[in-house]
Coordinates of C-alpha atoms in Angstrom, one line a residue:
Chain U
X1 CA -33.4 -96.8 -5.0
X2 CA -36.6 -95.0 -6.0
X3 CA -37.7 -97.7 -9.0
X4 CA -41.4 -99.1 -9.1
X5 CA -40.3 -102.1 -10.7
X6 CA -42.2 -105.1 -11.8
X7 CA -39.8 -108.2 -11.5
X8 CA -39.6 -111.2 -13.6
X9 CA -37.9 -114.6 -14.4
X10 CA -34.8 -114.1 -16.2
X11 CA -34.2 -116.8 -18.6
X12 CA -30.2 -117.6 -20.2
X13 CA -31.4 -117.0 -23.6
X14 CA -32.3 -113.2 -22.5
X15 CA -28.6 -113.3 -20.5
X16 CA -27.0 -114.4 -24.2
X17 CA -28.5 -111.2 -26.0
X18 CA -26.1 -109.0 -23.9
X19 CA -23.2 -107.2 -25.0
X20 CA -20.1 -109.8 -25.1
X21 CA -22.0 -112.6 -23.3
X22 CA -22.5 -115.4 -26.0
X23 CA -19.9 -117.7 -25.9
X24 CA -19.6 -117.5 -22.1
X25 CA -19.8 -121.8 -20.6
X26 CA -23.0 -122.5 -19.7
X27 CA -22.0 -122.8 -15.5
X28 CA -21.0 -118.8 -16.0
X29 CA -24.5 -117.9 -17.6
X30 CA -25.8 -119.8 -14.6
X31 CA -24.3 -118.5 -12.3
X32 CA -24.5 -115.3 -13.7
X33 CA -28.4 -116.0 -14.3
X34 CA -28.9 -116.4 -10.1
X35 CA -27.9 -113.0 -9.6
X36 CA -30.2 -111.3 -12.1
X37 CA -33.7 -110.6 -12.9
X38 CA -35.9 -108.9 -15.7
X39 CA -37.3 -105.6 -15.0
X40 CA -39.8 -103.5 -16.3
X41 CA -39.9 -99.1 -14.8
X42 CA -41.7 -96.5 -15.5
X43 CA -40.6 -93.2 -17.2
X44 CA -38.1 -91.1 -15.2
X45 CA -37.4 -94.0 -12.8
X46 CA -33.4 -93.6 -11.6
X47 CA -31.4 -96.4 -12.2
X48 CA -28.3 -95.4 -10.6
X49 CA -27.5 -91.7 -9.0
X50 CA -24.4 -89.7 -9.1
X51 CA -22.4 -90.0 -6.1
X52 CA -23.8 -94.0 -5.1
X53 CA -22.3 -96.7 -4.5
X54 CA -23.1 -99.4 -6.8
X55 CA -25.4 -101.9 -6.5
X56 CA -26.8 -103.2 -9.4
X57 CA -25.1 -103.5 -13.3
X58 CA -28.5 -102.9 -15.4
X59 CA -28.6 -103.9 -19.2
X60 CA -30.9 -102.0 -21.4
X61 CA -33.4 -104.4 -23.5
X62 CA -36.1 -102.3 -24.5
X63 CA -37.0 -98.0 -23.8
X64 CA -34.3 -95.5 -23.9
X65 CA -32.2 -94.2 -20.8
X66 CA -30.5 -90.5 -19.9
X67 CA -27.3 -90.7 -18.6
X68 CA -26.2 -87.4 -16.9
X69 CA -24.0 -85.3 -14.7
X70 CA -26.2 -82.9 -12.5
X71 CA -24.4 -79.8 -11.1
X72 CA -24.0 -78.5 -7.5
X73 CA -26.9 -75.9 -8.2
X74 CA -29.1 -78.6 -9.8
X75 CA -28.5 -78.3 -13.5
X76 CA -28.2 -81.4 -15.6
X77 CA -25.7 -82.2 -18.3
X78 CA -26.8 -85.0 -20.5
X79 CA -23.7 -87.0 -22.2
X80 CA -26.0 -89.5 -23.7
X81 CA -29.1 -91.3 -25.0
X82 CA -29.0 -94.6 -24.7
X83 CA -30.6 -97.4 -27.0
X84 CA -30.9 -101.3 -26.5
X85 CA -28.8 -103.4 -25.9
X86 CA -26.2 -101.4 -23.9
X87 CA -25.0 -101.8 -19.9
X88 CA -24.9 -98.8 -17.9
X89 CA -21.9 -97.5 -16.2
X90 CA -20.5 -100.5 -16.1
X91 CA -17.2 -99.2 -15.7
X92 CA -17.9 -98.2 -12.1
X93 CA -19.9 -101.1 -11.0
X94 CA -17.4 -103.4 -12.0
X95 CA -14.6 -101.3 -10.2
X96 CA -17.0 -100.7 -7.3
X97 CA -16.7 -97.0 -7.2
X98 CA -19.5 -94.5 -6.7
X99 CA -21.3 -93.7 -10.3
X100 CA -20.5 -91.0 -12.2
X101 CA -23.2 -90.6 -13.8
X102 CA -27.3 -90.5 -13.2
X103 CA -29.2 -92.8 -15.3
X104 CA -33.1 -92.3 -15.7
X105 CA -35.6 -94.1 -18.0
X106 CA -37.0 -91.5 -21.0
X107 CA -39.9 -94.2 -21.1
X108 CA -41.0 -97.2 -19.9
X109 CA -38.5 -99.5 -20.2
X110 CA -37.4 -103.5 -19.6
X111 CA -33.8 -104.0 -18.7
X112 CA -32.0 -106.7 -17.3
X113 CA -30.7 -106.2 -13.5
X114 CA -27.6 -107.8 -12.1
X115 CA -26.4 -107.5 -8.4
X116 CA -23.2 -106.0 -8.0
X117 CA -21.5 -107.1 -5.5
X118 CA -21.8 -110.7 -6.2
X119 CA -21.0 -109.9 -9.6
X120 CA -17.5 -108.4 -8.7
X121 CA -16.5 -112.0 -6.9
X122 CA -17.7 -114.0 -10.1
X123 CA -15.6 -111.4 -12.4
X124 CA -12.8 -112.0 -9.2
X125 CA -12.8 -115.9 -10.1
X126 CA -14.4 -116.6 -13.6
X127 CA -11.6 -114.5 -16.4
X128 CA -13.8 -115.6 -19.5
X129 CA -16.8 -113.0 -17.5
X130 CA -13.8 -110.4 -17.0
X131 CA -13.3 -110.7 -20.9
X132 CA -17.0 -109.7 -20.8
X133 CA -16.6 -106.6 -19.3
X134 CA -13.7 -105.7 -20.8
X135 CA -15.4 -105.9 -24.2
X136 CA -18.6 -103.8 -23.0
X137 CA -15.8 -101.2 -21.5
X138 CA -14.4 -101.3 -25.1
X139 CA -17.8 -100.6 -26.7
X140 CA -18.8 -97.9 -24.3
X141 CA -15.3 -96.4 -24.9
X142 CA -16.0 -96.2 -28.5
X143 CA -19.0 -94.9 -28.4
X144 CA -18.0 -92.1 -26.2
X145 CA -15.2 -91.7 -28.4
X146 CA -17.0 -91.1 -31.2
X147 CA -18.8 -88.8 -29.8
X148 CA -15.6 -86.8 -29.1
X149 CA -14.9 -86.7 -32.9
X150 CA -18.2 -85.4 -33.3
X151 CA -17.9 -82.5 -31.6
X152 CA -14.8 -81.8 -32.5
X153 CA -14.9 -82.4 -36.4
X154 CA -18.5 -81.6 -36.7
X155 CA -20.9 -78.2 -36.3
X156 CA -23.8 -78.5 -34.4
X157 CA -25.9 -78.4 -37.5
X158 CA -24.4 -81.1 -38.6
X159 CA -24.5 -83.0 -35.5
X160 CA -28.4 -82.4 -34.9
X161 CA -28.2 -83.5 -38.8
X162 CA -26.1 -87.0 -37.8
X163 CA -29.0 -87.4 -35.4
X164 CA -31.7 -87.0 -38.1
X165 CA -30.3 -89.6 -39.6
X166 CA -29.9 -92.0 -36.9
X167 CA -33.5 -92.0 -36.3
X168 CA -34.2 -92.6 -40.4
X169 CA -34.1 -96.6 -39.8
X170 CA -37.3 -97.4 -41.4
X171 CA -36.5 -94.8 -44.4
X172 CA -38.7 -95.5 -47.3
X173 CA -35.7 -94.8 -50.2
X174 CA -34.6 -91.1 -49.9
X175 CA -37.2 -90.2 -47.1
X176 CA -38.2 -90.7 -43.8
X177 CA -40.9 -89.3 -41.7
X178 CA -41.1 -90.1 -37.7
X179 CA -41.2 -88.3 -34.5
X180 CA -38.2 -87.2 -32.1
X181 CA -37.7 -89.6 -29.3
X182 CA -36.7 -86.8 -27.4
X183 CA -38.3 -83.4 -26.7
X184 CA -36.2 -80.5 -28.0
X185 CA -34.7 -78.9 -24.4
X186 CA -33.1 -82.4 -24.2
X187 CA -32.4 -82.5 -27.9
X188 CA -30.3 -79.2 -27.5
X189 CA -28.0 -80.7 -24.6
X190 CA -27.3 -84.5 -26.1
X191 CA -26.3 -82.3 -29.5
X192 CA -24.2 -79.8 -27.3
X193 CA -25.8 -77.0 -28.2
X194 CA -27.9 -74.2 -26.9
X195 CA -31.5 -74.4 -27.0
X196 CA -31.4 -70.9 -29.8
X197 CA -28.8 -72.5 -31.9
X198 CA -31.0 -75.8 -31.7
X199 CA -33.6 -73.8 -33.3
X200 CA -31.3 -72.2 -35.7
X201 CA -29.8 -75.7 -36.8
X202 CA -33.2 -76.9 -37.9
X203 CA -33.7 -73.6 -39.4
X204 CA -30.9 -74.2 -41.4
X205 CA -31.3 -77.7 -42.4
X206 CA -34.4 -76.5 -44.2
X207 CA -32.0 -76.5 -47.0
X208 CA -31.2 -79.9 -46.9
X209 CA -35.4 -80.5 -46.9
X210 CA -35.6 -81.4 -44.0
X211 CA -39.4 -80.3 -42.3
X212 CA -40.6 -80.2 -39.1
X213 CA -44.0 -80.0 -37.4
X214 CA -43.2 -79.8 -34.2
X215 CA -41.8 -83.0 -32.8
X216 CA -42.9 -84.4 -36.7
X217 CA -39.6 -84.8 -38.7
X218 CA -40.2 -85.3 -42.6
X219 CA -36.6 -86.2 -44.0
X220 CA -37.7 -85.4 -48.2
X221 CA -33.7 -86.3 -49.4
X222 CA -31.5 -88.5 -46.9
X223 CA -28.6 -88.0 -49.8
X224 CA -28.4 -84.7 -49.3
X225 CA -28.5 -84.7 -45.7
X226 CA -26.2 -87.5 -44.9
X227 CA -23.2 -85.4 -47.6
X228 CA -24.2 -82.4 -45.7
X229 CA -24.0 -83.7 -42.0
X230 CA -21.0 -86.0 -42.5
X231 CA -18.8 -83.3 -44.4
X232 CA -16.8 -82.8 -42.2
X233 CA -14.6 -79.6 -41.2
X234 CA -11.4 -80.7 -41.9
X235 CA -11.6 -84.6 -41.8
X236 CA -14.5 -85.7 -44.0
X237 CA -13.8 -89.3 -43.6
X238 CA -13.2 -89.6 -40.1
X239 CA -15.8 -89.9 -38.4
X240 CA -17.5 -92.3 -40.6
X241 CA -14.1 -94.1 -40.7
X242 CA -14.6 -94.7 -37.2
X243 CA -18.2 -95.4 -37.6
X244 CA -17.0 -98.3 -39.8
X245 CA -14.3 -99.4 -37.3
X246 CA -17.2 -99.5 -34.5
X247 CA -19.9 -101.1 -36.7
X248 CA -16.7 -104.0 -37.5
X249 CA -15.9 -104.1 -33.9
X250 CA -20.0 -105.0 -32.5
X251 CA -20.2 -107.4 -36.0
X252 CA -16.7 -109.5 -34.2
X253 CA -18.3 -109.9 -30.9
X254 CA -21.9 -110.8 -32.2
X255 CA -23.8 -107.8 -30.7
X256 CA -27.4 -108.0 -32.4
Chain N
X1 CA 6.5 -101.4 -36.8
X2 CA 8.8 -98.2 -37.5
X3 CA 10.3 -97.8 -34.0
X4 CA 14.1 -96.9 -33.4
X5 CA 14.1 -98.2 -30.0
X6 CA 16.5 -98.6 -27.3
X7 CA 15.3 -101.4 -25.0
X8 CA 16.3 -102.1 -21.3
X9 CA 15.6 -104.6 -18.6
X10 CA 12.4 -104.0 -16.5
X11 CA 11.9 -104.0 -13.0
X12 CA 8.9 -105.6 -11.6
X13 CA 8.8 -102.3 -9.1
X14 CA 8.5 -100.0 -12.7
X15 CA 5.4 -102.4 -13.3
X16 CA 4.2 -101.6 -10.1
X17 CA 3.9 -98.4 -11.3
X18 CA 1.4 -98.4 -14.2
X19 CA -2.4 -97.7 -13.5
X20 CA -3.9 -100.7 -11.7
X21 CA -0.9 -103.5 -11.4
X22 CA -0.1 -101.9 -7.5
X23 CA -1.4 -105.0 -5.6
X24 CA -1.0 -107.7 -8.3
X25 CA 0.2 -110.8 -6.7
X26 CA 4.2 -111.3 -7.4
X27 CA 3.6 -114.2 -9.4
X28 CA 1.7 -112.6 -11.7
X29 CA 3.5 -109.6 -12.1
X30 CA 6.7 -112.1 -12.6
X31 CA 4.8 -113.3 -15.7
X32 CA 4.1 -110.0 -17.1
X33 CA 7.3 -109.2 -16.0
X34 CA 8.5 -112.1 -18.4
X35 CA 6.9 -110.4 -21.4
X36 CA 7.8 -106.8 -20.8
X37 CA 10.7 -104.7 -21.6
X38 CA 11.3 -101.0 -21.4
X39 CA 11.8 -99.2 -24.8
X40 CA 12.6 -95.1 -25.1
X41 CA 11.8 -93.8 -28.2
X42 CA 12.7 -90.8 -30.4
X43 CA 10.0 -88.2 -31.3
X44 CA 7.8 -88.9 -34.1
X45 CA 7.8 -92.8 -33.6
X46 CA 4.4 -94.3 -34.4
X47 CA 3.4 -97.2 -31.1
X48 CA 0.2 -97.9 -32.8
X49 CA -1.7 -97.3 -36.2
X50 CA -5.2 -96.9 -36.9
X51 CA -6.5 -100.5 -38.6
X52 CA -3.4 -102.4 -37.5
X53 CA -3.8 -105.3 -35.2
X54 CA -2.1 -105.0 -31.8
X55 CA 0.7 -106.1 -31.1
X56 CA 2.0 -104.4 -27.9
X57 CA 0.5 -102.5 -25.0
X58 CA 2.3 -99.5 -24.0
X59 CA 2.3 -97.6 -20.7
X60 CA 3.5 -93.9 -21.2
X61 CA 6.4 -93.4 -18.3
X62 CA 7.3 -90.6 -19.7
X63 CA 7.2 -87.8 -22.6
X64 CA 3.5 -86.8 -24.2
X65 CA 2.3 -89.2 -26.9
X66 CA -0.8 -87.9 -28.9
X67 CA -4.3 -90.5 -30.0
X68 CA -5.1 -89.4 -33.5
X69 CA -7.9 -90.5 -35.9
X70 CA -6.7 -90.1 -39.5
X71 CA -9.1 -89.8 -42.7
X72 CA -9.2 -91.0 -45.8
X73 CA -7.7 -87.8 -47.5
X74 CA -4.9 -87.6 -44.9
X75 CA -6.3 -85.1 -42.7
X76 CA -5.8 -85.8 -38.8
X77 CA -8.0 -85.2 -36.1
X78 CA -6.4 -85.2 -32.4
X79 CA -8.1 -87.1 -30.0
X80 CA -5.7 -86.4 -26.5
X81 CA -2.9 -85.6 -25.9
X82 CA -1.8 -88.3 -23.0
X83 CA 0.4 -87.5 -20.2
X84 CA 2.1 -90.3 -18.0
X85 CA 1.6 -92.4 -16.5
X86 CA -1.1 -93.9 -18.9
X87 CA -1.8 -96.9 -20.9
X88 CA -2.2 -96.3 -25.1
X89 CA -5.6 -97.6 -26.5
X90 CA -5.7 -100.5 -24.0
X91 CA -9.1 -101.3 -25.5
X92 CA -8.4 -102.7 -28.1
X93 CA -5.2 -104.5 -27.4
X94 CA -6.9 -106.6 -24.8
X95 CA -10.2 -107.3 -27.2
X96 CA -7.6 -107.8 -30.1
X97 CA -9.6 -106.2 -32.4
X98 CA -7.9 -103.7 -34.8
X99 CA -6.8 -100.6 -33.3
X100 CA -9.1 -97.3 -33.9
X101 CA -6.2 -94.8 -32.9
X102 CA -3.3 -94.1 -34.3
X103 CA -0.5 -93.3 -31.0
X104 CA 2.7 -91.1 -31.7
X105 CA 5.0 -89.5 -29.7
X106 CA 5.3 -86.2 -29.3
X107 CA 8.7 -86.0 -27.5
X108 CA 11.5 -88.6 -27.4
X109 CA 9.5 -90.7 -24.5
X110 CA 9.7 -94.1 -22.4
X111 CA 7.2 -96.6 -22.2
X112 CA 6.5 -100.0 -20.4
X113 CA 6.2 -102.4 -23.9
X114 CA 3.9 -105.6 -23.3
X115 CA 3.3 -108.4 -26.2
X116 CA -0.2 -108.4 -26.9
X117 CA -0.6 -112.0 -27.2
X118 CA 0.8 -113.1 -24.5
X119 CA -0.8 -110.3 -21.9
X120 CA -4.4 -111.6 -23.5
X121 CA -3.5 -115.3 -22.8
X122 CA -2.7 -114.5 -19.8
X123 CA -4.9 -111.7 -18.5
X124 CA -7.5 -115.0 -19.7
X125 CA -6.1 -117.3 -16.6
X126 CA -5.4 -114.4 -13.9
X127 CA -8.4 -112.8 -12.7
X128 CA -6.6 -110.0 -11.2
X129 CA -4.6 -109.2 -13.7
X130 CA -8.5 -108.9 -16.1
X131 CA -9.4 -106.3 -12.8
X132 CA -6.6 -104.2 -13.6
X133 CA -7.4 -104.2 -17.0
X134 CA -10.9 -103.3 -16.5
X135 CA -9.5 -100.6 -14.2
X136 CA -7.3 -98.8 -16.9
X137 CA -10.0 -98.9 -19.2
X138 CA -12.4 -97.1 -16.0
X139 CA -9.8 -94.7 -16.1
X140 CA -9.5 -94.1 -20.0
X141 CA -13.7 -94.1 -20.3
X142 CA -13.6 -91.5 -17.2
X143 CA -11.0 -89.2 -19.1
X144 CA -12.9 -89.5 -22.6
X145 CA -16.4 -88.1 -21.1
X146 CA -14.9 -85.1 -19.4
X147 CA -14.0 -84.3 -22.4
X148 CA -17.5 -84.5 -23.6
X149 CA -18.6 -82.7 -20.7
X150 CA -16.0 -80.3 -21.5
X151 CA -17.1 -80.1 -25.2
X152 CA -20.5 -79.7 -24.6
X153 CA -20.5 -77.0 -21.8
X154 CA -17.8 -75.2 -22.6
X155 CA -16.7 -72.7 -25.3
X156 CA -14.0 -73.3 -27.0
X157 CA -12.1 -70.4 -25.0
X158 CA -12.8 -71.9 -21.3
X159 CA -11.7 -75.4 -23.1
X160 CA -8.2 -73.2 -23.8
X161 CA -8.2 -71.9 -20.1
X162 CA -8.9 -75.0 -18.4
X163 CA -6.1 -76.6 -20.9
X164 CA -4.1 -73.5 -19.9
X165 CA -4.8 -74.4 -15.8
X166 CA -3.6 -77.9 -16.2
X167 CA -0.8 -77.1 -17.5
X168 CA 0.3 -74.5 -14.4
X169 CA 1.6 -77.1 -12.3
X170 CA 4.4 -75.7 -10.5
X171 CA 2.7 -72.6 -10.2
X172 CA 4.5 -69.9 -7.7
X173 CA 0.9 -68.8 -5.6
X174 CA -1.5 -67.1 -8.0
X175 CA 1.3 -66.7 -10.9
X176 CA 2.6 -69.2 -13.4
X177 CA 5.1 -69.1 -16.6
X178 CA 5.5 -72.1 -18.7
X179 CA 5.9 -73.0 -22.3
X180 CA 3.1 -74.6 -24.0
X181 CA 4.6 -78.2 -24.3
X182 CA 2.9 -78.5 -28.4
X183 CA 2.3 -76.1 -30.9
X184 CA -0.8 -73.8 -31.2
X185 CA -1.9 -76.1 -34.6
X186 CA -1.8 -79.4 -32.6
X187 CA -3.4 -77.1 -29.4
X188 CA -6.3 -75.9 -31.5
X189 CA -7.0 -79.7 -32.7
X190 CA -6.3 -80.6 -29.1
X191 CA -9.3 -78.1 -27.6
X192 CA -11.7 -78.6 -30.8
X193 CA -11.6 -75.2 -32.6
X194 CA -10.2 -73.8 -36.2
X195 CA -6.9 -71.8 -35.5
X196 CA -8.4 -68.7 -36.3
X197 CA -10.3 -69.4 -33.2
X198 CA -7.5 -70.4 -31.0
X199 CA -5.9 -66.7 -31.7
X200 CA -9.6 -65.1 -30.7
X201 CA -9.2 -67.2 -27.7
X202 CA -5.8 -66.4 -26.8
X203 CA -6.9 -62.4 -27.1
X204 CA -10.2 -62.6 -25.2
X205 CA -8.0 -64.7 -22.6
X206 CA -5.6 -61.0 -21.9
X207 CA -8.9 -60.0 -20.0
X208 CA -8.4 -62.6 -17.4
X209 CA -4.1 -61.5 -17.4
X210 CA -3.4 -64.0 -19.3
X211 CA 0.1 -63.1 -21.4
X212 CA 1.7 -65.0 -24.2
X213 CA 4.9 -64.7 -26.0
X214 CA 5.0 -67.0 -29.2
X215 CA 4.8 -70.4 -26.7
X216 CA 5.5 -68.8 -23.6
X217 CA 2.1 -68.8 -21.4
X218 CA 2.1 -66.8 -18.4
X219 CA -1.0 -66.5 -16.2
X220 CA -0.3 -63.4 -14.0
X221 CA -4.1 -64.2 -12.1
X222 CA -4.6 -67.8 -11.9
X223 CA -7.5 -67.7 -9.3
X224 CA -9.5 -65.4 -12.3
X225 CA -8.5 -67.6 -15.1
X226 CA -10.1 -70.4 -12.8
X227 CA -13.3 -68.3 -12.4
X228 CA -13.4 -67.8 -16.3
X229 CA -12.6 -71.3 -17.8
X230 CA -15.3 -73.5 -14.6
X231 CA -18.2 -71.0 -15.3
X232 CA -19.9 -73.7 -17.6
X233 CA -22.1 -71.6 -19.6
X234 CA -25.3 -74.4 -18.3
X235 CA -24.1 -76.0 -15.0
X236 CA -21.7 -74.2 -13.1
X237 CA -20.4 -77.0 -10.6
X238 CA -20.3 -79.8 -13.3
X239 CA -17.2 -80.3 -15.4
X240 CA -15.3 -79.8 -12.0
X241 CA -17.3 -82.4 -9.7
X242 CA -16.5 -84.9 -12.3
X243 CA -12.8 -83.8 -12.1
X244 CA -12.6 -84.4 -8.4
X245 CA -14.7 -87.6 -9.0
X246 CA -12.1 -88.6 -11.5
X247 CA -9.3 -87.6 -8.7
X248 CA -10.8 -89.7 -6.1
X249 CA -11.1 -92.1 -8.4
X250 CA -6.9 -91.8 -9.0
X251 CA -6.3 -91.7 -5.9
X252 CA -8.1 -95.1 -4.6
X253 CA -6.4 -96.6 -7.2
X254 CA -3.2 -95.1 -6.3
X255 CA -2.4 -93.4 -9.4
X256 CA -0.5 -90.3 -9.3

């Protein structure tokens, strides 16, 4: 696999911040712990390819990661963003089959790296490291999930606004101001939308005061946005019941 | 839990059935065995609600049971529709945590029925039986994001085609005439679009022969219809590699 990668130590503590892994007895940590390592990549490094067998589970600690489905003539599909802490694909590494999915860092980034196959056997002989999975399964399940709701119960304007609002964490009251993590091509396919109606959505959040300067986002009333985006269709509270359910379900297993 | 039931005596070999038990040692299937029954239920019946804990797991056999998100105002939004054989929100019956679906049936159906309690105590002392969890909830993650992929790159009249193809399985060469197995309300929640949209779909459809009589589909040009729904509007090859990554995937796991 094509990563420049600078390799470090990995200590337990680091191994404890991971999705479903406090609690686990200190011999599993261990043992887990001699299988991994701390790594650092640069932008655009792959981290597992469509189609491979594989053979690392990698743990997202700091950066953002791409996951998508490129076509037979070369197109990409993105299904998602990621953000720390989150594993990726785990769901086939822990089966063993071929990824689904290509995941490539959107910026330098540190993630934790575990070996594979060695993994399987410990998840073959240790059940409190199969509960593990299992609950990083769930969460990925959910998040997809939600993401199913979205597009269903939600316009793309409203989606691209859901997003806005994601990115608002250090709002200052009612407004925010900060730059897309993402250029807009990207932006466009992680909302499900084409890159005209992108444009279009923006245009028509304008009305909700929202600005933009290029890849500048000035959020002037986060009320009004957050009742406009999360009015849903035909289920207004769904999505943000679900949202709750999700936010409930990472609070239960101790996910930072 | 409101379920007029009949219940029966289950076979270790029905077990074998379900997604992922195939190769469970006989002990262990004995013990799940032990804490199993078969249940057939009348249409309508509710196997799990949103915010309840879990108290069973239950394998589809046979009949359709639909995965539904309700809101605060009442209003329901359909996740899936699941065929057999698959399990019902298996995520959060093995993390015990509340469940985020509510699971009805759509048809007087049969299910496998496991005690939640008892599968999680023991799914935490049999490694294998923690694999095949991990590979039903594989399977259930793998369905969810095509249907991202299917949300995101397709409009909302390929989503009704492609729906339309799956449903042609005893197709007679390039011709096939079924009924649509739910109503166009629950179809048009099913593919993501208003109802008024679903009808636009069902018209532009007649350019690719397709012909409907109330709920009687026929497709008089199945290779066409295929054209028309796989032409994702961004990545031609996409949504289809993943099915026939999703297939492969069945099929080393010996689903059907």
């Amino acid at each position: 696999m094509e990563i420049r990668t600078s390799a470090m130590f990995m200590t337990a503590a680091t191994l404890e911040t991971l999705p479903g892994f406090r609690g686990l007895e200190s011999d599993t940590l261990g043992a887990v712990q001699a299988i991994s390592r701390l790594i650092e990549v640069p932008v655009d490094a792959v981290l597992c390819r469509q189609g491979s067998p594989p053979e690392s589970l990698h743990y997202l600690l700091e950066g953002q990661v791409t996951l998508s489905q490129s076509a037979g003539n070369g197109d990409v599909a993105i299904i998602d963003v990621l953000q720390p802490v989150r594993g990726i694909d785990l769901a086939n590494v822990v089966t063993g089959q071929a990824h689904q999915i290509t995941a490539r860092a959107l910026m330098p980034s540190r993630l934790v790296e575990l070996r594979a196959a060695p993994l399987r056997d410990l998840i073959g002989v240790r059940p409190s490291l199969a509960t593990t999975m299992l609950q990083g399964l769930s969460i990925d399940l959910t998040t997809v999930t939600l993401q199913v709701i979205d597009l269903k119960l939600r316009t793309a304007t409203q989606r691209l606004g859901c997003y806005l609002l994601r990115l608002a964490t250090d709002a200052a009251g009612n407004r925010a101001d900060f730059r897309l993590p993402v250029r807009k091509g990207l932006l466009a396919e992680l909302i499900g939308c084409r890159q005209e109606n992108l444009s279009r959505a923006f245009a028509t959040l304008r009305d909700c005061d929202v600005e933009t300067h290029g890849r500048r986002v000035i959020l002037h009333d986060i009320d009004r946005l957050r009742h406009y985006a999360l009015a849903d269709q035909t289920a207004p509270a769904a999505a943000s019941g679900l949202r709750r359910s999700a936010q409930a379900f990472s609070d239960a297993f101790s996910l930072r």
